[in-house]
């Protein structure tokens, strides 16, 4: 028997057993280690501020914001799993130091904390900025001293508040950035301070697009705040992993994340917004035919009628939805009280600007809101502070009919609630004191306050109802067309954030009217009292002698006018003697204050040049700035329309300096006084004359000028203040307190002073009665003839309108003809040139059209051209789109644009629509394609319309050469 089969010895068994035990132990060790490695790592607790949009906040249980986006990137790079815990900063920091949190987010480096905290490198440097109301700019702010005459809003307990207070700045504190932004929008403050991203984000989501960044806050070292991640000193390994994870984030990725929150509210920039209807939805729209959409005609800036066309934000959104879905829209304009019943009975299919209510859901299917706007309380009562409907008890309150909160207001206020069918009528009632308060959406109210120029209007508070953060604007679809609401929702979701912002920016530029800041008690500091005692409580001033009713001299040389009334009030409450220094003209008054022959100007506007020698209080008067022309002169869109023409202005007036800077093409003619300027205008020596509405009304009545009219507005009003000599800063403080001390009633009276001018005239009543008698006899004879003449005039006007349309319309396609092109092309180009908008010109040519005529006949060719024109109309239906037949099978499309990519996409969709839809003629399908040459750019002053047309023609030639049925694009400038 072989040894191999011999039984093992005891020693061998022992060694074998030992080896087995060692192996088993090793296996158990490895298994334990593997199990430990596979076990999930404990989460790292990180504290983030709960309500710090857009940096960090919670939506339900989900963290959101720029800082959580950074933390998620670190998680992906390091393998760490964060567990978020929210709170306010003091609570979080205490929990972090006590060991209840592993990590704290958005901490700034502090040298005195380095013994307890490990700070990562900053992932963001947050700059502190100033935000202003864009329609009431605060001017250049270079130092804290420049903020002294302004009401400055800050968040309560912010780290730089004490610095502002120590520098004598009027600081108003609010509990959060949303409250801060609303205070600026409601004009409770003049400027606010905060992080740029937070301010812009909150303004955008609240729909307050007229608020703009004014520049960096002059806070020195405190103007910048570094955002880092903090780890306790006793956990260096965790710090190392977080730091490495942070360093692995590319700078480009950080900028992309920041951009998402800065511009798009968190929406991904690269998010796919492709939109495509299903076959069933396309069939539904095809069967639907044209839909009738109700639009309020007086709901500016969302929908309103101007120049015979509906315009506004809602109209632009509707047009975009029509582009995306292929819907044919017939706008139906009217008052809200007319449109709602029309939706109920099916006269219209869709109603815009409709808020969701339980009652309306019975007959309407609502889309998601396309805009939410705050509702506010407009009033001229300086003492009203709105804290709820109960605070309006005893006031007469105007509301719009059928507004979603009508029942609630009427129930609370009873007969004191007055319902209006028209917003214009409602605000006219506020103007004439027939109502004390108007409840309205902020942009609408701002529009009517400015349009009607209602003095002394302020916002007393925000109107908030349960389940309604603001007025939610939606499209309401009649119930029988429920699928249409879903289609519109899908299309709205496909509108890119950039495009929606462009639409909103276009229309939301109005501002709330000012809030009066009058006080009842004047309190001067010891230094100010000492300064007055040193000057024997006497201050000298100069005026414009010929600027009535604002200010001037009467026949005895006494100061009269609005500023005289203001200075009477100033003297009464301060015991200051104001001494008038008489001068011969306004330029001499300017020279006198600059040379220190007088201490101040009673009524002046701040300009860059005047700030060399003057300080200015806040304005105590706002007066509209207008342009006068002869009665036969056309109305103008803006001052640039008077380029290369003589425009008059009193020498030394503030707007002389500003107009020279903004409109260098104007030929400004400086005159000695208002009377001289008006006479030159009347004698046709001037094409226009720049003045205030107040002084123009006064002088035109006084001089009996019936052949002069207002031909335009300058988009900046006269903001008139007291100008004090710059070498006496104490005097500025005194005058500022006097201006602030004006009560709301006094400010209203000053406004009314120039609005209610009455020129006294002697009247020969005997002659009047003679003329009345003759007029009665003449009226009887003329009555019959006038009725007949009016009928004939209407018929003639109708015939002339038809003739005018025919003269510019192509017979075959019903598009514009060459005459239409020649008339409109230059106008459209010049509009873009003035407004710095994009201008697009497309040359469209039917490919191989001769072969269609040769194969199917000329009648078939004409039918194809009609189909092409109809498709063109379906794709280019915006207000600024212009379509014309250039000749034969060649067409021209020209329009304005904000987004070049969007206009290119529209052209390509049109080209595809032609190629994909055969034309059917006498039972035969005729395939047709088009080639398009597109030229785009923002016209510069030296550009010409012909240069765009040439470029489009060259692009069309390339499209033909490169195979036809294609779009070639060329850009002049972008």
Short mmCIF file of N, CA and C in Angstrom, two decimals, residues 297 304-311 331 333 879:
data_model
loop_
_atom_site.label_atom_id
_atom_site.label_comp_id
_atom_site.label_asym_id
_atom_site.label_seq_id
_atom_site.Cartn_x
_atom_site.Cartn_y
_atom_site.Cartn_z
N UNK A 297 -59.86 96.40 -22.05
CA UNK A 297 -59.30 97.51 -22.82
C UNK A 297 -58.69 98.59 -21.95
N UNK A 304 -54.53 96.73 -22.87
CA UNK A 304 -55.14 98.05 -23.07
C UNK A 304 -55.11 98.37 -24.56
N UNK A 305 -55.95 99.31 -24.94
CA UNK A 305 -56.07 99.67 -26.34
C UNK A 305 -55.32 100.97 -26.57
N UNK A 306 -54.44 100.97 -27.56
CA UNK A 306 -53.70 102.17 -27.94
C UNK A 306 -53.50 102.14 -29.44
N UNK A 307 -53.80 103.27 -30.09
CA UNK A 307 -53.65 103.32 -31.54
C UNK A 307 -54.54 102.33 -32.25
N UNK A 308 -55.69 102.02 -31.63
CA UNK A 308 -56.63 101.09 -32.25
C UNK A 308 -56.25 99.63 -32.10
N UNK A 309 -55.16 99.31 -31.37
CA UNK A 309 -54.71 97.93 -31.21
C UNK A 309 -54.60 97.57 -29.74
N UNK A 310 -54.83 96.29 -29.46
CA UNK A 310 -54.65 95.80 -28.10
C UNK A 310 -53.17 95.55 -27.84
N UNK A 311 -52.72 96.01 -26.68
CA UNK A 311 -51.32 95.87 -26.31
C UNK A 311 -51.23 95.44 -24.85
N UNK A 331 -59.03 88.76 -31.04
CA UNK A 331 -59.17 89.51 -29.78
C UNK A 331 -60.52 90.23 -29.70
N UNK A 333 -62.15 93.09 -27.29
CA UNK A 333 -61.84 94.02 -26.20
C UNK A 333 -63.12 94.55 -25.58
N UNK A 879 -47.73 92.42 -33.37
CA UNK A 879 -48.02 93.82 -33.70
C UNK A 879 -46.94 94.45 -34.57
#
